[in-house]
């Protein structure tokens, strides 16, 4: 039976998934980026790796049917459905306090790195590092001059991506808190998303 979970803006969530189980990530309001990680349930030091996945896919951006690999080159997640426009990012690191200070923020700012570790801690787990995430819906690209361009996402309200677990794993999501760049749209206002676990 499917279970719907609301992921609040600026927050993270971790859930165990069994091999063959799917989760639908619904961009409820449109243009919200969702940082996504996966860790093996058997060995948390095995985690989804964008570097290994890009080589395996032969692509910078995954498409429907693409399988994301672990740092041990084992299949972890497959994109089985995508109604969002198919624009996702594998290049950008998760935002953190250092990033926001570089952007001029003073004091604490919610960030995806802290969301990752807090979500895992809620399951009594500790990641060995902060892997580069699969940034669902993020519109980052390499420009014609090889510069890195960040533009507002193209995902419309209600669009979704469905991910299938290829091993028993723990999946982690963060509704990105970025509000100083157009990562989450021109309004730069983070929003909640819906997660439907099948």
PDB file of C-alpha atoms in Angstrom:
ATOM      1  CA  UNK A   1       0.000   0.000   0.000  1.00  0.00           C
ATOM      2  CA  UNK A   2       1.394   3.398  -0.987  1.00  0.00           C
ATOM      3  CA  UNK A   3       2.315   5.839   1.766  1.00  0.00           C
ATOM      4  CA  UNK A   4       2.418   9.592   1.197  1.00  0.00           C
ATOM      5  CA  UNK A   5       4.836  11.707   3.235  1.00  0.00           C
ATOM      6  CA  UNK A   6       5.188  15.479   3.138  1.00  0.00           C
ATOM      7  CA  UNK A   7       8.764  16.715   3.098  1.00  0.00           C
ATOM      8  CA  UNK A   8       8.675  20.278   4.459  1.00  0.00           C
ATOM      9  CA  UNK A   9      10.627  23.046   2.786  1.00  0.00           C
ATOM     10  CA  UNK A  10      14.229  23.268   4.043  1.00  0.00           C
ATOM     11  CA  UNK A  11      14.090  19.863   5.779  1.00  0.00           C
ATOM     12  CA  UNK A  12      15.364  16.333   5.207  1.00  0.00           C
ATOM     13  CA  UNK A  13      14.027  12.814   5.591  1.00  0.00           C
ATOM     14  CA  UNK A  14      15.557   9.310   5.552  1.00  0.00           C
ATOM     15  CA  UNK A  15      13.685   6.054   4.901  1.00  0.00           C
ATOM     16  CA  UNK A  16      14.740   2.426   4.448  1.00  0.00           C
ATOM     17  CA  UNK A  17      13.718   0.918   1.110  1.00  0.00           C
ATOM     18  CA  UNK A  18      13.733  -2.713   0.028  1.00  0.00           C
ATOM     19  CA  UNK A  19      15.080  -3.838  -3.308  1.00  0.00           C
ATOM     20  CA  UNK A  20      12.337  -3.402  -5.917  1.00  0.00           C
ATOM     21  CA  UNK A  21      10.443  -0.782  -3.897  1.00  0.00           C
ATOM     22  CA  UNK A  22       9.730   2.582  -5.537  1.00  0.00           C
ATOM     23  CA  UNK A  23       9.299   6.139  -4.349  1.00  0.00           C
ATOM     24  CA  UNK A  24       7.650   8.935  -6.294  1.00  0.00           C
ATOM     25  CA  UNK A  25       9.055  12.419  -5.674  1.00  0.00           C
ATOM     26  CA  UNK A  26       6.306  14.936  -6.458  1.00  0.00           C
ATOM     27  CA  UNK A  27       7.313  18.542  -7.121  1.00  0.00           C
ATOM     28  CA  UNK A  28       4.090  19.814  -5.578  1.00  0.00           C
ATOM     29  CA  UNK A  29       4.524  23.519  -6.329  1.00  0.00           C
ATOM     30  CA  UNK A  30       7.043  23.172  -9.153  1.00  0.00           C
ATOM     31  CA  UNK A  31      10.702  24.253  -9.365  1.00  0.00           C
ATOM     32  CA  UNK A  32      11.742  22.839  -5.969  1.00  0.00           C
ATOM     33  CA  UNK A  33      15.095  21.036  -5.991  1.00  0.00           C
ATOM     34  CA  UNK A  34      15.352  17.823  -3.981  1.00  0.00           C
ATOM     35  CA  UNK A  35      18.841  16.612  -3.044  1.00  0.00           C
ATOM     36  CA  UNK A  36      18.832  12.805  -3.054  1.00  0.00           C
ATOM     37  CA  UNK A  37      21.234  10.270  -1.549  1.00  0.00           C
ATOM     38  CA  UNK A  38      21.206   6.499  -1.113  1.00  0.00           C
ATOM     39  CA  UNK A  39      23.252   4.296   1.231  1.00  0.00           C
ATOM     40  CA  UNK A  40      23.487   0.517   1.301  1.00  0.00           C
ATOM     41  CA  UNK A  41      21.625  -1.000   4.243  1.00  0.00           C
ATOM     42  CA  UNK A  42      24.385  -3.624   4.601  1.00  0.00           C
ATOM     43  CA  UNK A  43      27.313  -1.194   4.595  1.00  0.00           C
ATOM     44  CA  UNK A  44      26.817   2.547   4.951  1.00  0.00           C
ATOM     45  CA  UNK A  45      30.252   3.161   3.456  1.00  0.00           C
ATOM     46  CA  UNK A  46      28.701   2.109   0.144  1.00  0.00           C
ATOM     47  CA  UNK A  47      26.676   5.023  -1.182  1.00  0.00           C
ATOM     48  CA  UNK A  48      25.303   6.393  -4.437  1.00  0.00           C
ATOM     49  CA  UNK A  49      28.107   8.129  -6.326  1.00  0.00           C
ATOM     50  CA  UNK A  50      27.598  10.720  -9.036  1.00  0.00           C
ATOM     51  CA  UNK A  51      31.156  10.229 -10.347  1.00  0.00           C
ATOM     52  CA  UNK A  52      30.630   6.508 -10.891  1.00  0.00           C
ATOM     53  CA  UNK A  53      27.087   7.037 -12.186  1.00  0.00           C
ATOM     54  CA  UNK A  54      28.127   9.531 -14.879  1.00  0.00           C
ATOM     55  CA  UNK A  55      30.673   7.079 -16.269  1.00  0.00           C
ATOM     56  CA  UNK A  56      28.124   4.229 -16.235  1.00  0.00           C
ATOM     57  CA  UNK A  57      25.364   6.314 -17.872  1.00  0.00           C
ATOM     58  CA  UNK A  58      27.680   8.027 -20.342  1.00  0.00           C
ATOM     59  CA  UNK A  59      25.728  11.169 -19.536  1.00  0.00           C
ATOM     60  CA  UNK A  60      25.927  14.211 -17.280  1.00  0.00           C
ATOM     61  CA  UNK A  61      22.163  14.167 -16.655  1.00  0.00           C
ATOM     62  CA  UNK A  62      20.201  10.968 -16.016  1.00  0.00           C
ATOM     63  CA  UNK A  63      17.123  10.146 -18.082  1.00  0.00           C
ATOM     64  CA  UNK A  64      14.255   7.706 -17.687  1.00  0.00           C
ATOM     65  CA  UNK A  65      15.829   4.261 -17.545  1.00  0.00           C
ATOM     66  CA  UNK A  66      19.134   5.524 -16.138  1.00  0.00           C
ATOM     67  CA  UNK A  67      20.584   3.577 -13.214  1.00  0.00           C
ATOM     68  CA  UNK A  68      22.674   5.352 -10.582  1.00  0.00           C
ATOM     69  CA  UNK A  69      25.616   3.381  -9.186  1.00  0.00           C
ATOM     70  CA  UNK A  70      27.340   3.192  -5.828  1.00  0.00           C
ATOM     71  CA  UNK A  71      30.976   3.998  -5.143  1.00  0.00           C
ATOM     72  CA  UNK A  72      31.485   0.228  -5.548  1.00  0.00           C
ATOM     73  CA  UNK A  73      29.750   0.345  -8.948  1.00  0.00           C
ATOM     74  CA  UNK A  74      26.673  -1.560  -7.812  1.00  0.00           C
ATOM     75  CA  UNK A  75      23.218  -0.467  -9.058  1.00  0.00           C
ATOM     76  CA  UNK A  76      21.359   1.561  -6.421  1.00  0.00           C
ATOM     77  CA  UNK A  77      18.502   3.569  -7.966  1.00  0.00           C
ATOM     78  CA  UNK A  78      16.834   3.559 -11.377  1.00  0.00           C
ATOM     79  CA  UNK A  79      14.696   6.385 -12.733  1.00  0.00           C
ATOM     80  CA  UNK A  80      11.609   4.549 -13.967  1.00  0.00           C
ATOM     81  CA  UNK A  81       9.345   7.541 -14.656  1.00  0.00           C
ATOM     82  CA  UNK A  82       9.880  11.274 -15.128  1.00  0.00           C
ATOM     83  CA  UNK A  83       7.209  13.857 -15.948  1.00  0.00           C
ATOM     84  CA  UNK A  84       9.277  16.857 -14.812  1.00  0.00           C
ATOM     85  CA  UNK A  85      10.966  17.760 -18.079  1.00  0.00           C
ATOM     86  CA  UNK A  86      13.970  15.542 -17.418  1.00  0.00           C
ATOM     87  CA  UNK A  87      16.379  18.207 -16.156  1.00  0.00           C
ATOM     88  CA  UNK A  88      18.403  17.044 -13.137  1.00  0.00           C
ATOM     89  CA  UNK A  89      21.901  17.728 -11.829  1.00  0.00           C
ATOM     90  CA  UNK A  90      24.814  15.435 -10.954  1.00  0.00           C
ATOM     91  CA  UNK A  91      27.549  18.101 -10.820  1.00  0.00           C
ATOM     92  CA  UNK A  92      26.814  20.250  -7.780  1.00  0.00           C
ATOM     93  CA  UNK A  93      27.776  19.468  -4.202  1.00  0.00           C
ATOM     94  CA  UNK A  94      25.117  19.717  -1.503  1.00  0.00           C
ATOM     95  CA  UNK A  95      24.775  23.200  -0.050  1.00  0.00           C
ATOM     96  CA  UNK A  96      26.348  23.740   3.372  1.00  0.00           C
ATOM     97  CA  UNK A  97      27.164  26.500   5.815  1.00  0.00           C
ATOM     98  CA  UNK A  98      30.380  27.307   3.976  1.00  0.00           C
ATOM     99  CA  UNK A  99      28.468  27.839   0.729  1.00  0.00           C
ATOM    100  CA  UNK A 100      26.047  30.279   2.343  1.00  0.00           C
ATOM    101  CA  UNK A 101      28.852  32.236   3.985  1.00  0.00           C
ATOM    102  CA  UNK A 102      30.493  32.561   0.558  1.00  0.00           C
ATOM    103  CA  UNK A 103      27.173  33.962  -0.710  1.00  0.00           C
ATOM    104  CA  UNK A 104      27.148  36.569   2.064  1.00  0.00           C
ATOM    105  CA  UNK A 105      24.960  34.922   4.670  1.00  0.00           C
ATOM    106  CA  UNK A 106      25.745  35.740   8.293  1.00  0.00           C
ATOM    107  CA  UNK A 107      24.667  33.358  11.004  1.00  0.00           C
ATOM    108  CA  UNK A 108      23.151  29.932  10.523  1.00  0.00           C
ATOM    109  CA  UNK A 109      21.374  28.957   7.315  1.00  0.00           C
ATOM    110  CA  UNK A 110      19.485  25.698   6.794  1.00  0.00           C
ATOM    111  CA  UNK A 111      21.379  23.499   4.345  1.00  0.00           C
ATOM    112  CA  UNK A 112      21.224  20.112   2.644  1.00  0.00           C
ATOM    113  CA  UNK A 113      24.405  18.790   4.246  1.00  0.00           C
ATOM    114  CA  UNK A 114      23.001  19.215   7.747  1.00  0.00           C
ATOM    115  CA  UNK A 115      19.654  17.826   6.564  1.00  0.00           C
ATOM    116  CA  UNK A 116      21.389  14.678   5.310  1.00  0.00           C
ATOM    117  CA  UNK A 117      23.197  13.978   8.549  1.00  0.00           C
ATOM    118  CA  UNK A 118      20.216  14.847  10.758  1.00  0.00           C
ATOM    119  CA  UNK A 119      17.951  12.558   8.734  1.00  0.00           C
ATOM    120  CA  UNK A 120      20.402   9.661   9.020  1.00  0.00           C
ATOM    121  CA  UNK A 121      20.841  10.329  12.737  1.00  0.00           C
ATOM    122  CA  UNK A 122      17.078   9.874  13.169  1.00  0.00           C
ATOM    123  CA  UNK A 123      17.698   6.250  12.089  1.00  0.00           C
ATOM    124  CA  UNK A 124      20.805   5.959  14.299  1.00  0.00           C
ATOM    125  CA  UNK A 125      23.040   6.029  11.240  1.00  0.00           C
ATOM    126  CA  UNK A 126      26.120   8.119  10.493  1.00  0.00           C
ATOM    127  CA  UNK A 127      27.448   8.747   6.996  1.00  0.00           C
ATOM    128  CA  UNK A 128      31.223   8.502   6.538  1.00  0.00           C
ATOM    129  CA  UNK A 129      31.127  11.679   4.419  1.00  0.00           C
ATOM    130  CA  UNK A 130      28.723  13.892   2.496  1.00  0.00           C
ATOM    131  CA  UNK A 131      28.521  12.379  -0.997  1.00  0.00           C
ATOM    132  CA  UNK A 132      27.596  14.563  -3.947  1.00  0.00           C
ATOM    133  CA  UNK A 133      23.810  14.165  -4.290  1.00  0.00           C
ATOM    134  CA  UNK A 134      21.557  13.531  -7.232  1.00  0.00           C
ATOM    135  CA  UNK A 135      19.896  16.954  -7.373  1.00  0.00           C
ATOM    136  CA  UNK A 136      16.445  16.130  -8.680  1.00  0.00           C
ATOM    137  CA  UNK A 137      14.855  18.940 -10.699  1.00  0.00           C
ATOM    138  CA  UNK A 138      17.969  21.171 -10.483  1.00  0.00           C
ATOM    139  CA  UNK A 139      18.689  23.037 -13.719  1.00  0.00           C
ATOM    140  CA  UNK A 140      22.472  23.185 -13.833  1.00  0.00           C
ATOM    141  CA  UNK A 141      24.364  22.880 -17.089  1.00  0.00           C
ATOM    142  CA  UNK A 142      27.757  23.422 -18.669  1.00  0.00           C
ATOM    143  CA  UNK A 143      27.619  26.481 -20.916  1.00  0.00           C
ATOM    144  CA  UNK A 144      29.141  26.786 -24.387  1.00  0.00           C
ATOM    145  CA  UNK A 145      32.157  28.452 -22.759  1.00  0.00           C
ATOM    146  CA  UNK A 146      32.347  25.529 -20.278  1.00  0.00           C
ATOM    147  CA  UNK A 147      31.067  27.674 -17.425  1.00  0.00           C
ATOM    148  CA  UNK A 148      28.651  26.194 -14.898  1.00  0.00           C
ATOM    149  CA  UNK A 149      25.215  27.783 -15.249  1.00  0.00           C
ATOM    150  CA  UNK A 150      22.462  27.575 -12.622  1.00  0.00           C
ATOM    151  CA  UNK A 151      18.987  28.452 -13.917  1.00  0.00           C
ATOM    152  CA  UNK A 152      15.481  28.057 -12.462  1.00  0.00           C
ATOM    153  CA  UNK A 153      14.149  24.489 -12.666  1.00  0.00           C
ATOM    154  CA  UNK A 154      11.775  23.558 -15.473  1.00  0.00           C
ATOM    155  CA  UNK A 155       9.689  21.135 -13.372  1.00  0.00           C
ATOM    156  CA  UNK A 156       6.015  22.224 -13.382  1.00  0.00           C
ATOM    157  CA  UNK A 157       3.718  21.902 -10.360  1.00  0.00           C
ATOM    158  CA  UNK A 158       2.636  18.325  -9.730  1.00  0.00           C
ATOM    159  CA  UNK A 159       5.337  16.770 -11.922  1.00  0.00           C
ATOM    160  CA  UNK A 160       7.266  13.843 -10.508  1.00  0.00           C
ATOM    161  CA  UNK A 161      10.168  11.429 -10.725  1.00  0.00           C
ATOM    162  CA  UNK A 162       9.822   7.786  -9.674  1.00  0.00           C
ATOM    163  CA  UNK A 163      12.900   5.974  -8.367  1.00  0.00           C
ATOM    164  CA  UNK A 164      13.227   2.202  -7.920  1.00  0.00           C
ATOM    165  CA  UNK A 165      15.620   0.722  -5.379  1.00  0.00           C
ATOM    166  CA  UNK A 166      18.029  -1.803  -6.903  1.00  0.00           C
ATOM    167  CA  UNK A 167      19.283  -2.998  -3.501  1.00  0.00           C
ATOM    168  CA  UNK A 168      18.142  -2.773   0.114  1.00  0.00           C
ATOM    169  CA  UNK A 169      19.083   0.784   0.981  1.00  0.00           C
ATOM    170  CA  UNK A 170      18.388   3.916   2.969  1.00  0.00           C
ATOM    171  CA  UNK A 171      17.270   6.833   0.830  1.00  0.00           C
ATOM    172  CA  UNK A 172      17.620  10.425   1.998  1.00  0.00           C
ATOM    173  CA  UNK A 173      15.903  13.515   0.603  1.00  0.00           C
ATOM    174  CA  UNK A 174      16.398  17.201   1.338  1.00  0.00           C
ATOM    175  CA  UNK A 175      14.027  19.909   0.102  1.00  0.00           C
ATOM    176  CA  UNK A 176      16.840  22.304  -0.729  1.00  0.00           C
ATOM    177  CA  UNK A 177      16.837  25.489   1.428  1.00  0.00           C
ATOM    178  CA  UNK A 178      18.662  27.608  -1.189  1.00  0.00           C
ATOM    179  CA  UNK A 179      17.110  31.100  -1.164  1.00  0.00           C
ATOM    180  CA  UNK A 180      20.063  33.198  -2.330  1.00  0.00           C
ATOM    181  CA  UNK A 181      20.325  31.820  -5.887  1.00  0.00           C
ATOM    182  CA  UNK A 182      17.621  30.842  -8.445  1.00  0.00           C
ATOM    183  CA  UNK A 183      18.233  27.154  -7.682  1.00  0.00           C
ATOM    184  CA  UNK A 184      14.620  26.828  -6.502  1.00  0.00           C
ATOM    185  CA  UNK A 185      13.171  29.210  -9.074  1.00  0.00           C
ATOM    186  CA  UNK A 186      13.233  32.932  -9.716  1.00  0.00           C
ATOM    187  CA  UNK A 187      11.240  33.581  -6.519  1.00  0.00           C
ATOM    188  CA  UNK A 188      14.057  31.925  -4.528  1.00  0.00           C
ATOM    189  CA  UNK A 189      11.525  30.500  -2.063  1.00  0.00           C
ATOM    190  CA  UNK A 190      11.999  26.877  -0.952  1.00  0.00           C
ATOM    191  CA  UNK A 191       8.799  24.804  -0.859  1.00  0.00           C
ATOM    192  CA  UNK A 192       7.570  21.448   0.382  1.00  0.00           C
ATOM    193  CA  UNK A 193       7.346  18.321  -1.766  1.00  0.00           C
ATOM    194  CA  UNK A 194       5.468  15.018  -1.525  1.00  0.00           C
ATOM    195  CA  UNK A 195       7.094  11.586  -1.293  1.00  0.00           C
ATOM    196  CA  UNK A 196       4.973   8.538  -2.149  1.00  0.00           C
ATOM    197  CA  UNK A 197       6.537   5.241  -1.116  1.00  0.00           C
ATOM    198  CA  UNK A 198       5.125   2.222  -2.955  1.00  0.00           C
TER     199      UNK A 198
END
